[in-house]
Short mmCIF file of C-alpha atoms and ligand atoms in Angstrom, two decimals:
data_model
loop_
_atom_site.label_atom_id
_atom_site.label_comp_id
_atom_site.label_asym_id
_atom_site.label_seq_id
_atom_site.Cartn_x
_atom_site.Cartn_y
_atom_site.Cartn_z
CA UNK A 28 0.00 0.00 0.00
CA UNK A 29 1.35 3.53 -0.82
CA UNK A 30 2.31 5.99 2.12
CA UNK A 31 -0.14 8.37 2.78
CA UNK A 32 1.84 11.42 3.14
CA UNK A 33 -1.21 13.52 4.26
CA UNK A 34 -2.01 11.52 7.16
CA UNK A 35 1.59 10.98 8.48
CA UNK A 36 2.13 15.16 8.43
CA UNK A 37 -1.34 15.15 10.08
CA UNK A 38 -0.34 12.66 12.96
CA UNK A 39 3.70 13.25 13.36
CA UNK A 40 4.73 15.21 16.40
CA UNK A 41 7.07 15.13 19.54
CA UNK A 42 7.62 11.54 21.25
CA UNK A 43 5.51 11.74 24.57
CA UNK A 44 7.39 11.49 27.29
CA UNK A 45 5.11 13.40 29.88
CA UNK A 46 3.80 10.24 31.90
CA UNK A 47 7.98 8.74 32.55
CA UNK A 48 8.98 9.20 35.30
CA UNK A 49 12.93 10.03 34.92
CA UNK A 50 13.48 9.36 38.33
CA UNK A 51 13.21 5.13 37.71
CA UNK A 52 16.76 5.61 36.29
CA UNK A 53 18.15 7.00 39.61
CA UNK A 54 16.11 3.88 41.44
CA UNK A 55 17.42 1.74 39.35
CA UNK A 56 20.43 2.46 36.68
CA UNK A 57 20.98 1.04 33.31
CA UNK A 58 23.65 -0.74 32.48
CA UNK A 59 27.25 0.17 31.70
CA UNK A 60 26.81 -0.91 28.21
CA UNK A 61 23.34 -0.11 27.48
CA UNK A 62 24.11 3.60 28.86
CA UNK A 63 27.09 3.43 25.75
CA UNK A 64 24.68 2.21 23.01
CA UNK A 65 22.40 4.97 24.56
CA UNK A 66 24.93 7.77 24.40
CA UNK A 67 25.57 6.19 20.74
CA UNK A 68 22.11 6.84 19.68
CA UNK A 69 21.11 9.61 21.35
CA UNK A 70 24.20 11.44 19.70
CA UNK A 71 23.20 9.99 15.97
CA UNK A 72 19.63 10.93 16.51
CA UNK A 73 20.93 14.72 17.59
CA UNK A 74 22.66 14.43 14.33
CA UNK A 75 19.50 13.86 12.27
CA UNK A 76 19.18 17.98 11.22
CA UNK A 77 23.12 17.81 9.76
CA UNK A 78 22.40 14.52 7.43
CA UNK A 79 19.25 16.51 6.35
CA UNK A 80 21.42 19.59 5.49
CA UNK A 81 23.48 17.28 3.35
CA UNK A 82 20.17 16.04 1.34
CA UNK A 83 18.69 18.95 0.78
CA UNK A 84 21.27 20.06 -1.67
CA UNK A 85 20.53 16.83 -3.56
CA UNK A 86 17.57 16.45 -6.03
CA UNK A 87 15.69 14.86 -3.56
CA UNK A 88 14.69 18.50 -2.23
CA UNK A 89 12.51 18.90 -5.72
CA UNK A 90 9.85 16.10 -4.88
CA UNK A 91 7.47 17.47 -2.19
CA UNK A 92 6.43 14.22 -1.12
CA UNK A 93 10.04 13.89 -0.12
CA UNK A 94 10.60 17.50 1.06
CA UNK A 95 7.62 16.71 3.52
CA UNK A 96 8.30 13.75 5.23
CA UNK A 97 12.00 15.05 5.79
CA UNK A 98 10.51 18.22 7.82
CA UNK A 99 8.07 16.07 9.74
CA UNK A 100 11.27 13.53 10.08
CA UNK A 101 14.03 15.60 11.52
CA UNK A 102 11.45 17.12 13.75
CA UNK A 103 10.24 13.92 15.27
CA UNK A 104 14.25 12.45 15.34
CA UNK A 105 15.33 15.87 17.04
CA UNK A 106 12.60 14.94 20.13
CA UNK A 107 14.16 11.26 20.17
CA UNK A 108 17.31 12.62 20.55
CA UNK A 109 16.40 14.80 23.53
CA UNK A 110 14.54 12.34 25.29
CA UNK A 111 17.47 9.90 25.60
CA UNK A 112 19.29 13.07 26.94
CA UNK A 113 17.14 12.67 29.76
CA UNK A 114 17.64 9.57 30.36
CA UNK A 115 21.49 10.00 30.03
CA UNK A 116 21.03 13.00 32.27
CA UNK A 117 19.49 10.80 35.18
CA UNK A 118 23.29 9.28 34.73
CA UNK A 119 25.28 12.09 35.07
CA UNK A 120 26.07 11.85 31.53
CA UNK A 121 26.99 15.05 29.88
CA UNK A 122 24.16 15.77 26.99
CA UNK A 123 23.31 19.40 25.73
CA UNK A 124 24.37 22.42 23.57
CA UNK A 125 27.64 21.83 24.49
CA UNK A 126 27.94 18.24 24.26
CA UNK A 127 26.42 18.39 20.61
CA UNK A 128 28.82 20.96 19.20
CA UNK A 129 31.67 19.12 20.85
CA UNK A 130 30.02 16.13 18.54
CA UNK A 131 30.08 18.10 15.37
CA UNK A 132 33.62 19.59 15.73
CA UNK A 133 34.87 16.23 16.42
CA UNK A 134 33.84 15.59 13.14
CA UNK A 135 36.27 18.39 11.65
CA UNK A 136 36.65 19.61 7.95
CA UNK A 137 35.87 16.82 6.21
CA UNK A 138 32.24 16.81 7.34
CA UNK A 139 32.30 20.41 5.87
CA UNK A 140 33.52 19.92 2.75
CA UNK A 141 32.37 16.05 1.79
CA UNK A 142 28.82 16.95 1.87
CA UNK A 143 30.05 19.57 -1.09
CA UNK A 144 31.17 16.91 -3.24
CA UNK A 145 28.37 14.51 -2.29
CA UNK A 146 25.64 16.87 -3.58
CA UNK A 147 27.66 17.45 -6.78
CA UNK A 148 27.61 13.63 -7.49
CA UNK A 149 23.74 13.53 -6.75
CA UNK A 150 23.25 16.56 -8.87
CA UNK A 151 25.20 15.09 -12.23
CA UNK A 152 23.30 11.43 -11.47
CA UNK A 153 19.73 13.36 -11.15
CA UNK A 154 16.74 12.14 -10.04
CA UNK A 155 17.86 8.78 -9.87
CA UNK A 156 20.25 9.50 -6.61
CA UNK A 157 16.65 10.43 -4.66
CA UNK A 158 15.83 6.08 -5.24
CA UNK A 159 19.96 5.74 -3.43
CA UNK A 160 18.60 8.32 -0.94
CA UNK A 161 15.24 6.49 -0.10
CA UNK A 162 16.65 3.17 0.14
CA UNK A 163 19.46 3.97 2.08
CA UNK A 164 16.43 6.15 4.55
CA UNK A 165 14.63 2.41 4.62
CA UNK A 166 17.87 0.83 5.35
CA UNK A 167 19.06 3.32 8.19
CA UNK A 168 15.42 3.17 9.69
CA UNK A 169 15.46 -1.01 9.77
CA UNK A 170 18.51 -0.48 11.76
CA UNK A 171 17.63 1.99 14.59
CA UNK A 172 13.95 0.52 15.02
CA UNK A 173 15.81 -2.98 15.58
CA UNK A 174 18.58 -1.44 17.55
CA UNK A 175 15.85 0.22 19.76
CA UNK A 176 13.98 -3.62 20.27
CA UNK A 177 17.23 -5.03 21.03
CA UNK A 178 18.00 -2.74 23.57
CA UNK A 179 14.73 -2.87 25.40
CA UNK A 180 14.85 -6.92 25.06
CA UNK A 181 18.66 -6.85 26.92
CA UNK A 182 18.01 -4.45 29.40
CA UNK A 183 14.56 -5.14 30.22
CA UNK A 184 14.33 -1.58 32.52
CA UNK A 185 10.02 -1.19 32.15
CA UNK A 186 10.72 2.73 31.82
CA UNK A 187 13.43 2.34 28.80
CA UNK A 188 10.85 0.00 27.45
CA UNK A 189 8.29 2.16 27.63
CA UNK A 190 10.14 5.73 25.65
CA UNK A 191 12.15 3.16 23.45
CA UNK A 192 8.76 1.50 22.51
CA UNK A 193 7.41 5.25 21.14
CA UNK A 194 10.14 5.92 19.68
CA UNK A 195 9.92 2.60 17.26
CA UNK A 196 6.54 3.40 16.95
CA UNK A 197 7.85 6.45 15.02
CA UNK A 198 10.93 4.98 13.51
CA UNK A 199 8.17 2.21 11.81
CA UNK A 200 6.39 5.33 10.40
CA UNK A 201 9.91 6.58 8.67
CA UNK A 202 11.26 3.02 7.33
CA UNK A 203 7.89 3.04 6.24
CA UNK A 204 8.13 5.95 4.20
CA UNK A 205 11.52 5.36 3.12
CA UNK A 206 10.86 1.52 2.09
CA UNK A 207 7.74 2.37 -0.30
CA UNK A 208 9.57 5.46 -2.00
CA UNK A 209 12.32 3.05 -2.49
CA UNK A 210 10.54 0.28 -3.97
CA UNK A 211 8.78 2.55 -6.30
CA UNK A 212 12.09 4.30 -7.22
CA UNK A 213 13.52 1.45 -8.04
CA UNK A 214 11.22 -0.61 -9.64
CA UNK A 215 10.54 2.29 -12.29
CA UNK A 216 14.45 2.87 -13.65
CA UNK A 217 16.87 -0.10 -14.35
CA UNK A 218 19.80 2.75 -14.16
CA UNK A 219 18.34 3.34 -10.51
CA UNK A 220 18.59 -0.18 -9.14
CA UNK A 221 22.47 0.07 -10.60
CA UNK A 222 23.17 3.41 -9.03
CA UNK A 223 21.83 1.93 -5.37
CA UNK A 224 23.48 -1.41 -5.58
CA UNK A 225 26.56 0.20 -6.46
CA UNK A 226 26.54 3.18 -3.91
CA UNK A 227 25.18 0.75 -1.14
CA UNK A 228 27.67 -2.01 -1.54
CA UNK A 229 30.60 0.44 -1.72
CA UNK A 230 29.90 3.48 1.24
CA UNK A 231 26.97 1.98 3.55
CA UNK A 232 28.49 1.79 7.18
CA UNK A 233 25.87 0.85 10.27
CA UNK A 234 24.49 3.69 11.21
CA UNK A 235 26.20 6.56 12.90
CA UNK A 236 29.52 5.22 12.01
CA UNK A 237 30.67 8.33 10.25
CA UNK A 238 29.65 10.29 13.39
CA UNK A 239 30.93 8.16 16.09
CA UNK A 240 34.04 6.73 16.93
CA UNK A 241 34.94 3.28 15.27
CA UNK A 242 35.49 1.72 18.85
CA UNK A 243 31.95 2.82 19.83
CA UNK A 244 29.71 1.42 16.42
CA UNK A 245 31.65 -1.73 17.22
CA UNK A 246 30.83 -1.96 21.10
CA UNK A 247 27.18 -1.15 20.24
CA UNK A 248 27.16 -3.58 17.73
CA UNK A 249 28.66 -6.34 20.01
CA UNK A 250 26.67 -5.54 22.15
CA UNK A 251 22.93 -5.31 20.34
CA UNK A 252 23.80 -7.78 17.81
CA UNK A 253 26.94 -10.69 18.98
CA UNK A 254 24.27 -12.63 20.47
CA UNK A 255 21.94 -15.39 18.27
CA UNK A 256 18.92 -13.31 18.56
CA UNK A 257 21.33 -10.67 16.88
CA UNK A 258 22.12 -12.76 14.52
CA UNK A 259 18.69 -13.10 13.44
CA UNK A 260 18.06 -9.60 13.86
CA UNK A 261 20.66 -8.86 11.03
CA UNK A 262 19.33 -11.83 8.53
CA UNK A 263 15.91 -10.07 9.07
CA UNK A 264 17.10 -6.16 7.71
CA UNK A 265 19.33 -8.35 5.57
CA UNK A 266 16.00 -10.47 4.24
CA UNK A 267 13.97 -6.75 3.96
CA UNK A 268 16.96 -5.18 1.85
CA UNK A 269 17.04 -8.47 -0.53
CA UNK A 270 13.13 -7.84 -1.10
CA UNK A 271 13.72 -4.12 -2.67
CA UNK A 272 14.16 -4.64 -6.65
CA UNK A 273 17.76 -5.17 -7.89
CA UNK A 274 18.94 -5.50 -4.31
CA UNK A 275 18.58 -9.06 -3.61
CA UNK A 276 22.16 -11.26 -2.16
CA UNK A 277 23.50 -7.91 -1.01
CA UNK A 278 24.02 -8.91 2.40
CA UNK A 279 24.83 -5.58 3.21
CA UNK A 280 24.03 -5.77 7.03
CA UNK A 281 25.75 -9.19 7.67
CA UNK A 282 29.13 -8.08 5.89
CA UNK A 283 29.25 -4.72 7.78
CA UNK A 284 28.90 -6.82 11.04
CA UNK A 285 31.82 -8.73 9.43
CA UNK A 286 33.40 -6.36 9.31
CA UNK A 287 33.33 -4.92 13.02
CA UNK A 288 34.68 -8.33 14.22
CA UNK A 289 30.97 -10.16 14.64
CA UNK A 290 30.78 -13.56 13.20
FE1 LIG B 326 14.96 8.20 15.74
FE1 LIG B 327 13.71 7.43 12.27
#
């Protein structure tokens, strides 16, 4: 069924966090390592508004299907990224203005100048880079919303449950979005499905790994995903990428994790 852009801009807002009470972290703490996957994705979330200035130079910014769903997108990611703040707060982990630029300036002057080069590429390719952009969207989206599950299944704290359960909610709503663009996208231009394959096979990196530090995508990813239910958790995004059209045996997911020392 097609994505009914009208009703998701109708319905998207701010993750409600009014009923948690923040103070169940101070009872009872996370864990050491499910406070560093949440620092990982609270960070990546906070990030959302700098990926979307590096997209909007692209031709995806013509299609106002596209141009829609991104504002109603980095609004709804900016409120996931605060509300893990909180939670990291509860901690006595720093979050914040300050926290956020030290993030970005980490990230130095290549993260000024590769978007540059990026949007040139998209520009000379056309309107086939906006099917790359989509699927790579449905791709990213698959990730966090299983990330999220696995990290609510490990820790099993009733409070994280209960934000990290909203948040999927929302993150369903984007892969959703993302996935039927894709399909479409590709499905409709041969040159397309190349384009993706190609770009996917030779830059995708688990999400947040050009933001964070190498050692922290791997711990995260040891941590979410080194068990069997991980394992099955990556066959499954794995499985959903090999249903898009001309992406099927890409193992894209399982090779990254490869590639970060899982087995
Ligand atoms: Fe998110
Ligand atoms: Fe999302």
């Amino acid at each position: 069924m097609a994505f009914d852009i009208e009703e998701y801009q109708s319905r998207a807002g701010r993750v409600q966090d009014d009923d948690i009470d923040y103070e169940e972290f101070v009872r009872r703490p996370l864990s050491a390592d499910a406070l560093r996957s949440l620092r990982y994705m609270a960070d990546i979330e906070s990030h959302t508004v700098c990926y979307l200035r590096d997209l909007l130079v692209t031709p995806s910014h013509i299609d106002p299907a596209v141009t829609t769903f991104l504002t109603m997108w980095v609004f709804e990611e900016h409120w996931h990224g605060e509300v893990l703040a909180k939670v990291l707060e509860r901690h006595g982990v720093a979050t914040g203005a300050a926290h956020i630029t030290a993030v970005r300036q980490r990230l130095g002057w290549r993260d000024r100048v590769a978007p540059i080069g990026q949007a040139l590429l998209a520009n000379i390719v056309g309107n086939d880079f906006v099917a790359v952009h989509m699927t790579w969207g449905a791709i990213n989206e698959w990730s966090a919303h299983a990330g999220y599950a696995r990290l609510a299944e490990l820790e099993d704290h009733p409070a994280l449950t209960t934000l990290l359960t909203r948040i999927m909610r929302q993150e369903s709503r984007h892969a959703a979005f993302y996935a039927s663009q894709a399909r479409d996208r590709l499905a409709a231009s041969g040159r397309a499905r190349t384009l993706t394959r190609f770009a996917l096979k030779r830059f995708w990196e688990p999400v947040g790994a050009g933001v964070a530090p190498r050692s922290e995508t791997r711990h995260m990813l040891h941590f979410l995903l080194g068990d069997a239910q991980g394992r099955r958790t990556i066959d499954q995004i794995d499985d959903r990428i090999h249903r898009l059209p001309g992406l099927g045996g890409l193992s894209l997911v399982r090779r990254a994790a490869v590639g970060y020392g899982l087995s």
